[in-house]
One Martini backbone bead per residue (centre of mass of N, CA, C, O) as a GRO file, in nm:
protein
  170
    1MET     BB    1   1.910  -0.102   0.587
    2CYS     BB    2   1.928  -0.268   0.321
    3GLY     BB    3   1.715  -0.586   0.310
    4GLN     BB    4   1.610  -0.832   0.398
    5THR     BB    5   1.316  -1.000   0.536
    6ASP     BB    6   1.114  -1.140   0.765
    7ARG     BB    7   0.871  -1.372   0.627
    8GLU     BB    8   0.743  -1.439   0.902
    9VAL     BB    9   0.493  -1.510   1.079
   10SER     BB   10   0.412  -1.243   1.308
   11SER     BB   11   0.323  -1.073   1.609
   12MET     BB   12   0.613  -0.946   1.571
   13PHE     BB   13   0.793  -0.658   1.551
   14GLN     BB   14   1.065  -0.464   1.497
   15VAL     BB   15   1.288  -0.242   1.497
   16GLY     BB   16   1.348  -0.176   1.165
   17ASP     BB   17   1.104  -0.290   1.023
   18LYS     BB   18   0.952  -0.374   0.724
   19ILE     BB   19   0.641  -0.252   0.655
   20VAL     BB   20   0.266  -0.295   0.585
   21HIS     BB   21   0.001  -0.076   0.541
   22PRO     BB   22  -0.265  -0.088   0.326
   23MET     BB   23  -0.352   0.231   0.349
   24HIS     BB   24  -0.025   0.350   0.375
   25GLY     BB   25   0.209   0.153   0.344
   26ALA     BB   26   0.535   0.176   0.370
   27GLY     BB   27   0.762   0.102   0.655
   28VAL     BB   28   0.940   0.188   0.949
   29VAL     BB   29   0.997   0.074   1.247
   30ASP     BB   30   1.066   0.315   1.510
   31GLU     BB   31   0.863   0.210   1.746
   32ILE     BB   32   0.753   0.084   2.067
   33VAL     BB   33   0.462   0.167   2.219
   34THR     BB   34   0.299   0.292   2.523
   35GLN     BB   35  -0.074   0.346   2.539
   36LYS     BB   36  -0.334   0.532   2.642
   37VAL     BB   37  -0.672   0.420   2.562
   38ASP     BB   38  -0.952   0.425   2.692
   39GLY     BB   39  -0.801   0.319   2.964
   40VAL     BB   40  -0.605   0.148   2.781
   41LEU     BB   41  -0.318  -0.054   2.736
   42ARG     BB   42  -0.110  -0.024   2.463
   43ASP     BB   43   0.061  -0.152   2.196
   44TYR     BB   44   0.266   0.018   1.939
   45TYR     BB   45   0.326   0.106   1.627
   46SER     BB   46   0.571   0.310   1.482
   47LEU     BB   47   0.535   0.422   1.172
   48LYS     BB   48   0.748   0.533   0.903
   49LEU     BB   49   0.702   0.707   0.626
   50PRO     BB   50   0.846   0.818   0.307
   51VAL     BB   51   0.573   0.997   0.287
   52GLY     BB   52   0.627   1.306   0.457
   53GLY     BB   53   0.675   1.160   0.740
   54MET     BB   54   0.485   0.976   0.836
   55GLN     BB   55   0.291   0.862   1.138
   56VAL     BB   56   0.181   0.531   1.236
   57MET     BB   57  -0.034   0.383   1.449
   58ILE     BB   58  -0.032   0.031   1.557
   59PRO     BB   59  -0.158  -0.203   1.688
   60THR     BB   60  -0.004  -0.519   1.775
   61ASP     BB   61  -0.299  -0.683   1.834
   62HIS     BB   62  -0.408  -0.600   1.494
   63CYS     BB   63  -0.239  -0.676   1.244
   64GLY     BB   64  -0.407  -0.904   1.123
   65GLU     BB   65  -0.664  -0.753   1.065
   66ILE     BB   66  -0.550  -0.516   0.903
   67GLY     BB   67  -0.280  -0.638   0.713
   68VAL     BB   68  -0.011  -0.653   0.820
   69ARG     BB   69   0.310  -0.672   0.680
   70ALA     BB   70   0.573  -0.759   0.518
   71ILE     BB   71   0.780  -0.686   0.289
   72LEU     BB   72   0.882  -0.749   0.017
   73THR     BB   73   1.109  -0.828  -0.219
   74GLY     BB   74   1.280  -0.721  -0.482
   75ALA     BB   75   1.199  -0.974  -0.656
   76GLU     BB   76   0.879  -0.943  -0.582
   77THR     BB   77   0.866  -0.655  -0.701
   78GLU     BB   78   0.950  -0.726  -1.001
   79GLN     BB   79   0.724  -0.913  -1.060
   80VAL     BB   80   0.492  -0.719  -1.020
   81LEU     BB   81   0.597  -0.508  -1.233
   82GLY     BB   82   0.565  -0.704  -1.466
   83GLU     BB   83   0.259  -0.771  -1.432
   84LEU     BB   84   0.124  -0.497  -1.475
   85ALA     BB   85   0.142  -0.472  -1.787
   86ALA     BB   86  -0.061  -0.718  -1.843
   87LEU     BB   87  -0.303  -0.608  -1.709
   88GLN     BB   88  -0.646  -0.664  -1.678
   89VAL     BB   89  -0.905  -0.409  -1.600
   90ASP     BB   90  -1.216  -0.440  -1.488
   91MET     BB   91  -1.461  -0.169  -1.485
   92ASP     BB   92  -1.734  -0.064  -1.349
   93ASP     BB   93  -1.979   0.168  -1.433
   94ASN     BB   94  -2.033   0.187  -1.141
   95TRP     BB   95  -1.926   0.389  -0.898
   96ASN     BB   96  -1.976   0.238  -0.637
   97HIS     BB   97  -1.874  -0.042  -0.717
   98ARG     BB   98  -1.605   0.039  -0.791
   99TYR     BB   99  -1.509   0.156  -0.528
  100ARG     BB  100  -1.563  -0.097  -0.341
  101THR     BB  101  -1.353  -0.269  -0.513
  102ASN     BB  102  -1.103  -0.095  -0.472
  103LEU     BB  103  -1.103  -0.093  -0.185
  104GLU     BB  104  -1.085  -0.399  -0.128
  105ARG     BB  105  -0.795  -0.383  -0.280
  106MET     BB  106  -0.642  -0.207  -0.090
  107LYS     BB  107  -0.720  -0.381   0.181
  108SER     BB  108  -0.557  -0.641   0.112
  109GLY     BB  109  -0.223  -0.581   0.072
  110SER     BB  110  -0.175  -0.615  -0.229
  111LEU     BB  111   0.024  -0.527  -0.496
  112LEU     BB  112  -0.145  -0.598  -0.705
  113GLU     BB  113  -0.429  -0.498  -0.628
  114VAL     BB  114  -0.318  -0.201  -0.629
  115GLY     BB  115  -0.240  -0.211  -0.931
  116LYS     BB  116  -0.533  -0.254  -1.034
  117VAL     BB  117  -0.629   0.018  -0.928
  118ALA     BB  118  -0.433   0.195  -1.100
  119LYS     BB  119  -0.480   0.092  -1.382
  120GLY     BB  120  -0.794   0.132  -1.394
  121LEU     BB  121  -0.780   0.447  -1.330
  122LEU     BB  122  -0.601   0.520  -1.580
  123ASP     BB  123  -0.782   0.428  -1.798
  124ARG     BB  124  -1.037   0.583  -1.719
  125GLU     BB  125  -0.891   0.870  -1.720
  126ALA     BB  126  -0.833   0.855  -2.044
  127ARG     BB  127  -1.156   0.819  -2.113
  128ARG     BB  128  -1.330   0.983  -1.875
  129GLY     BB  129  -1.241   1.031  -1.620
  130LEU     BB  130  -1.253   1.144  -1.262
  131SER     BB  131  -1.324   1.168  -0.961
  132THR     BB  132  -1.218   1.275  -0.662
  133GLY     BB  133  -1.214   1.008  -0.517
  134GLU     BB  134  -1.039   0.867  -0.752
  135ARG     BB  135  -0.797   1.018  -0.744
  136LYS     BB  136  -0.732   0.968  -0.447
  137MET     BB  137  -0.709   0.659  -0.508
  138LEU     BB  138  -0.494   0.666  -0.708
  139HIS     BB  139  -0.263   0.815  -0.541
  140ALA     BB  140  -0.274   0.602  -0.296
  141ALA     BB  141  -0.163   0.381  -0.483
  142LYS     BB  142   0.106   0.500  -0.579
  143GLN     BB  143   0.208   0.507  -0.301
  144ILE     BB  144   0.206   0.248  -0.208
  145LEU     BB  145   0.379   0.113  -0.424
  146ALA     BB  146   0.636   0.305  -0.383
  147SER     BB  147   0.699   0.230  -0.096
  148GLU     BB  148   0.763  -0.081  -0.143
  149VAL     BB  149   0.956  -0.062  -0.365
  150GLY     BB  150   1.165   0.125  -0.250
  151LEU     BB  151   1.237  -0.052   0.001
  152ALA     BB  152   1.297  -0.321  -0.139
  153GLN     BB  153   1.499  -0.181  -0.380
  154CYS     BB  154   1.665   0.061  -0.276
  155ILE     BB  155   1.518   0.320  -0.343
  156SER     BB  156   1.373   0.599  -0.429
  157TYR     BB  157   1.067   0.733  -0.468
  158GLN     BB  158   1.113   0.841  -0.736
  159GLU     BB  159   1.205   0.578  -0.868
  160ALA     BB  160   0.945   0.422  -0.796
  161GLU     BB  161   0.760   0.582  -0.953
  162ASP     BB  162   0.892   0.547  -1.247
  163ARG     BB  163   0.848   0.244  -1.249
  164ILE     BB  164   0.561   0.239  -1.225
  165ARG     BB  165   0.465   0.411  -1.457
  166ARG     BB  166   0.601   0.219  -1.689
  167ALA     BB  167   0.436  -0.038  -1.612
  168LEU     BB  168   0.135   0.082  -1.642
  169GLN     BB  169   0.196   0.186  -1.954
  170ALA     BB  170   0.268  -0.096  -2.107
   0.00000   0.00000   0.00000
């Protein structure tokens, strides 16, 4: 099941495709279902995430707006891991500004931007500690990174977490 993904921009993914939801991470399209919500019939991707077996329902007609995309290739994730070590991330001292900036980075869907969130928050945690909200955001950023690296490189979630931890500490 592990292999290259179709990187073409497409309005439709297929069952078995590996895709990324910006705020939940990477998973595999389990099925495409039609459900009635607020009196409207809509098609949804049922995305099975590797973390905790969570299922996410994504409206097929809003994937572009949400930022859903195909996962990166193994080589592309390897490049991102290499870039994480050299990242210099400036964090605003104002908690509210910092949180909003990090949230925008998370929503971008870019693995490197999510890496910036993780790297910046880890650095801040070592220097000053984190608020509860920022601890949750750091945890989410690590999960998003690990889910995509694991699926793209065909390694376990734990192995992906270990690779990311080493890259962020470098």
